[in-house]
Short mmCIF file of C-alpha atoms in Angstrom, two decimals:
data_model
loop_
_atom_site.label_atom_id
_atom_site.label_comp_id
_atom_site.label_asym_id
_atom_site.label_seq_id
_atom_site.Cartn_x
_atom_site.Cartn_y
_atom_site.Cartn_z
CA MET A 1463 55.37 43.24 -24.86
CA GLU A 1464 56.49 41.79 -28.18
CA THR A 1465 54.02 41.30 -31.01
CA GLU A 1466 54.78 37.59 -31.22
CA THR A 1467 53.98 37.13 -27.52
CA LEU A 1468 50.62 38.91 -27.94
CA VAL A 1469 49.75 36.71 -30.89
CA ASN A 1470 50.41 33.62 -28.79
CA ILE A 1471 48.32 34.85 -25.82
CA ILE A 1472 45.25 36.27 -27.56
CA PRO A 1473 43.86 33.06 -29.19
CA PRO A 1474 43.80 31.04 -25.90
CA THR A 1475 42.31 34.03 -24.10
CA ILE A 1476 39.53 34.36 -26.67
CA THR A 1477 38.91 30.62 -26.49
CA LEU A 1478 38.62 30.77 -22.70
CA ILE A 1479 36.17 33.68 -22.85
CA VAL A 1480 34.04 31.99 -25.51
CA THR A 1481 34.03 28.71 -23.57
CA SER A 1482 33.00 30.47 -20.36
CA LEU A 1483 30.21 32.38 -22.09
CA PHE A 1484 28.99 29.18 -23.76
CA GLY A 1485 28.98 27.34 -20.43
CA LEU A 1486 27.04 30.18 -18.80
CA PHE A 1487 24.53 30.19 -21.65
CA VAL A 1488 24.02 26.42 -21.42
CA GLY A 1489 23.63 26.65 -17.62
CA VAL A 1490 20.93 29.31 -17.95
CA LEU A 1491 19.09 27.22 -20.55
CA VAL A 1492 19.25 24.11 -18.36
CA GLU A 1493 17.93 26.02 -15.33
CA LYS A 1494 15.08 27.47 -17.37
CA PHE A 1495 14.27 24.02 -18.72
CA LYS A 1496 14.24 22.57 -15.19
CA ASN A 1497 11.93 25.34 -13.99
CA ARG A 1498 9.47 24.67 -16.80
CA PHE A 1499 8.90 21.10 -15.62
CA ARG A 1500 8.04 20.83 -11.95
CA THR A 1501 7.37 17.86 -9.72
CA ILE A 1502 4.93 17.52 -6.86
CA GLU A 1503 5.18 14.28 -4.90
CA TYR A 1504 2.51 12.73 -2.71
CA SER A 1505 2.15 9.94 -0.18
CA ILE A 1506 -0.96 8.15 1.12
CA LYS A 1507 -1.42 6.59 4.56
CA THR A 1508 -4.65 4.95 5.72
CA GLN A 1509 -5.81 3.53 9.03
CA LYS A 1510 -9.00 1.58 9.54
CA ILE A 1511 -11.22 2.42 12.52
CA ILE A 1512 -12.17 -1.00 13.82
CA PRO A 1513 -14.69 -1.00 16.69
CA PRO A 1514 -14.78 -4.65 17.86
CA LEU A 1515 -12.79 -5.43 21.01
CA SER A 1516 -11.81 -8.67 22.62
CA GLN A 1517 -14.36 -9.90 25.16
CA ASN A 1518 -11.60 -9.69 27.78
CA LEU A 1519 -11.31 -5.95 27.10
CA GLY A 1520 -14.94 -5.13 27.59
CA GLY A 1521 -16.94 -6.69 24.78
CA GLN A 1522 -18.03 -4.78 21.71
CA LEU A 1523 -17.88 -1.11 20.76
CA SER A 1524 -19.92 0.48 18.01
CA ILE A 1525 -19.29 3.59 15.95
CA LYS A 1526 -22.26 5.72 14.97
CA LEU A 1527 -22.33 8.39 12.30
CA ASN A 1528 -25.46 10.56 12.31
CA ASP A 1529 -27.28 7.90 14.37
CA ARG A 1530 -26.21 5.21 11.91
CA GLU A 1531 -23.89 2.41 12.98
CA VAL A 1532 -20.88 2.20 10.69
CA ASN A 1533 -18.17 -0.46 10.75
CA THR A 1534 -16.26 0.47 7.60
CA LEU A 1535 -14.67 3.81 8.51
CA LYS A 1536 -11.03 4.68 7.94
CA VAL A 1537 -8.79 7.72 8.19
CA ALA A 1538 -6.65 8.67 5.20
CA THR A 1539 -3.79 11.19 5.23
CA ILE A 1540 -2.40 12.47 1.95
CA GLU A 1541 0.74 14.58 2.06
CA ILE A 1542 1.91 16.46 -1.03
CA GLU A 1543 5.28 18.18 -1.33
CA ASN A 1544 6.54 20.94 -3.62
CA LYS A 1545 9.95 19.50 -4.51
CA ASN A 1546 10.93 22.43 -6.71
CA THR A 1547 13.17 25.46 -6.23
CA ILE A 1548 10.34 27.85 -7.13
CA ASP A 1549 6.96 28.63 -5.59
CA LEU A 1550 3.78 27.48 -7.34
CA GLU A 1551 0.43 29.25 -7.46
CA ASN A 1552 -3.23 28.36 -7.98
CA ILE A 1553 -2.91 24.60 -7.54
CA ILE A 1554 -6.13 22.56 -7.63
CA VAL A 1555 -5.95 19.09 -6.09
CA ARG A 1556 -8.79 16.63 -6.64
CA PHE A 1557 -9.35 13.56 -4.47
CA SER A 1558 -11.58 10.79 -5.80
CA LEU A 1559 -12.75 7.60 -4.10
CA GLY A 1560 -13.42 4.16 -5.47
CA HIS A 1561 -16.89 2.74 -6.07
CA ASN A 1562 -19.44 2.90 -3.23
CA SER A 1563 -17.22 4.79 -0.79
CA TRP A 1564 -17.87 8.28 0.57
CA PHE A 1565 -16.10 11.16 2.26
CA GLN A 1566 -17.55 11.74 5.73
CA GLY A 1567 -15.15 14.42 6.99
CA ASN A 1568 -12.12 16.39 5.87
CA GLU A 1569 -9.49 18.97 6.81
CA ALA A 1570 -6.45 20.40 5.01
CA PHE A 1571 -3.62 22.78 5.83
CA ILE A 1572 -0.13 23.94 4.82
CA GLN A 1573 2.40 22.30 7.11
CA LYS A 1574 4.87 25.15 7.76
CA ASN A 1575 2.40 27.84 8.81
CA PHE A 1576 -0.69 25.67 9.54
CA SER A 1577 -2.86 27.86 7.30
CA ASN A 1578 -6.11 26.13 6.37
CA LEU A 1579 -6.90 25.05 2.84
CA PHE A 1580 -10.44 25.13 1.48
CA TRP A 1581 -12.55 23.67 -1.31
CA THR A 1582 -12.52 25.35 -4.70
CA LEU A 1583 -15.37 27.81 -5.26
CA ASP A 1584 -16.82 25.63 -8.03
CA TYR A 1585 -16.88 22.53 -5.86
CA SER A 1586 -18.22 24.44 -2.85
CA ASP A 1587 -21.07 25.90 -4.93
CA MET A 1588 -21.88 22.47 -6.35
CA PHE A 1589 -21.97 20.95 -2.87
CA LYS A 1590 -24.27 23.67 -1.51
CA GLU A 1591 -26.58 23.35 -4.52
CA VAL A 1592 -26.88 19.58 -4.08
CA VAL A 1593 -27.65 19.94 -0.36
CA HIS A 1594 -30.27 22.59 -1.07
CA GLU A 1595 -32.00 20.53 -3.78
CA HIS A 1596 -31.96 17.45 -1.56
CA ASP A 1597 -33.59 19.42 1.27
CA GLN A 1598 -36.38 20.46 -1.13
CA CYS A 1599 -37.21 16.90 -2.21
CA GLU A 1600 -40.67 15.62 -1.33
CA ILE A 1601 -41.11 12.85 1.21
CA ASP A 1602 -42.75 9.55 0.34
CA GLU A 1603 -45.75 9.18 2.66
CA GLU A 1604 -45.39 5.42 2.86
CA THR A 1605 -41.64 5.07 3.44
CA GLN A 1606 -41.01 8.54 4.88
CA ASN A 1607 -37.90 8.69 2.69
CA LYS A 1608 -37.13 11.57 0.39
CA ILE A 1609 -38.02 11.09 -3.28
CA VAL A 1610 -34.72 11.88 -4.99
CA PRO A 1611 -34.62 12.14 -8.82
CA GLN A 1612 -31.90 10.04 -10.44
CA GLU A 1613 -30.13 13.08 -11.90
CA LEU A 1614 -29.87 14.62 -8.44
CA GLN A 1615 -28.76 11.31 -6.97
CA ASN A 1616 -25.93 11.16 -9.50
CA ARG A 1617 -24.73 14.59 -8.41
CA ILE A 1618 -25.03 13.60 -4.75
CA ASN A 1619 -22.88 10.55 -5.43
CA TYR A 1620 -20.31 12.75 -7.14
CA VAL A 1621 -19.92 15.27 -4.30
CA LEU A 1622 -19.78 12.47 -1.74
CA ALA A 1623 -16.96 10.70 -3.60
CA ASN A 1624 -14.88 13.72 -4.67
CA ARG A 1625 -13.17 16.69 -3.05
CA ASP A 1626 -11.53 19.62 -4.87
CA TYR A 1627 -9.06 21.75 -2.90
CA PHE A 1628 -7.42 25.05 -3.86
CA ILE A 1629 -3.84 25.96 -2.89
CA PRO A 1630 -3.36 29.67 -3.69
CA VAL A 1631 0.41 29.62 -2.98
CA PHE A 1632 2.48 26.46 -2.61
CA ASN A 1633 5.95 27.53 -1.48
CA ARG A 1634 9.06 25.64 -2.48
CA LYS A 1635 9.96 22.69 -0.23
CA ASP A 1636 6.65 23.03 1.64
CA ASN A 1637 4.06 20.34 2.31
CA ALA A 1638 0.27 20.31 2.26
CA ILE A 1639 -1.59 17.83 4.49
CA PHE A 1640 -5.06 16.45 3.74
CA ASN A 1641 -6.92 14.34 6.31
CA PHE A 1642 -10.12 12.50 5.41
CA LEU A 1643 -12.66 10.37 7.22
CA ILE A 1644 -13.86 7.83 4.66
CA GLU A 1645 -16.67 5.28 4.68
CA ASP A 1646 -15.70 2.19 2.71
CA PRO A 1647 -18.27 -0.07 0.97
CA ILE A 1648 -20.56 -2.04 3.28
CA ASP A 1649 -19.28 -5.34 1.85
CA GLY A 1650 -16.00 -4.78 3.70
CA THR A 1651 -13.81 -4.09 0.67
CA GLU A 1652 -11.40 -1.18 0.92
CA ALA A 1653 -11.80 1.45 -1.78
CA GLY A 1654 -8.81 3.43 -2.98
CA ILE A 1655 -8.31 7.19 -2.83
CA PHE A 1656 -6.89 8.82 -5.94
CA PRO A 1657 -5.37 12.33 -5.82
CA SER A 1658 -4.75 14.25 -9.05
CA ILE A 1659 -3.53 17.66 -10.20
CA THR A 1660 -4.22 19.43 -13.46
CA HIS A 1661 -1.64 22.20 -13.77
CA LYS A 1662 0.62 23.37 -16.58
CA SER A 1663 4.07 21.71 -16.58
CA VAL A 1664 3.55 19.95 -13.24
CA ASP A 1665 4.29 16.24 -12.87
CA PHE A 1666 2.32 14.68 -9.99
CA VAL A 1667 3.95 11.45 -8.79
CA ARG A 1668 3.60 9.12 -5.84
CA LYS A 1669 6.68 8.79 -3.64
CA SER A 1670 8.62 5.66 -4.45
CA ASP A 1671 9.05 4.74 -0.77
CA ASP A 1672 5.31 5.13 -0.05
CA GLU A 1673 3.60 1.99 1.22
#
């Protein structure tokens, strides 16, 4: 091959190689950048449990919870989804309720394999401690109600209105389902439920099509 022909071929070849390497380098950087910032989406659905029936359907029903009639119960389902192309680990999800509303029941699981999810150890220990201290409270002889110190009452209110769940492994494209039985305020207003995540480089957003 003539020298002049080689001179004409080599510069475009070098340019092509450099361009390809540069494109590969930029692609790797973009992928690493995308993996540093992850998104978990969530949706919330609620359904009130309304006991009254039409008189034509048999009159009135009542719902009792621990021998107490309750007319402000609802079921809430929160679904969170790992939208990323990588698995996430050690996710803590907190659920908080609005003023004067309480959790009365809960369950949680991973959707694909139906493995149960549980409270964090810190929250579980706090809950057990509050229950134990409440059981030890003295009883007022006149009212027969427990005498609960204000500091303990504040902690009781906290554990009744909050739940902390631990997800040890949250696989890519998987969903976690949280079901709650909630008692709304006795004045009939509907309190909100507010999920949150504190995790490095994770953006927690509500689905845009959620109603």
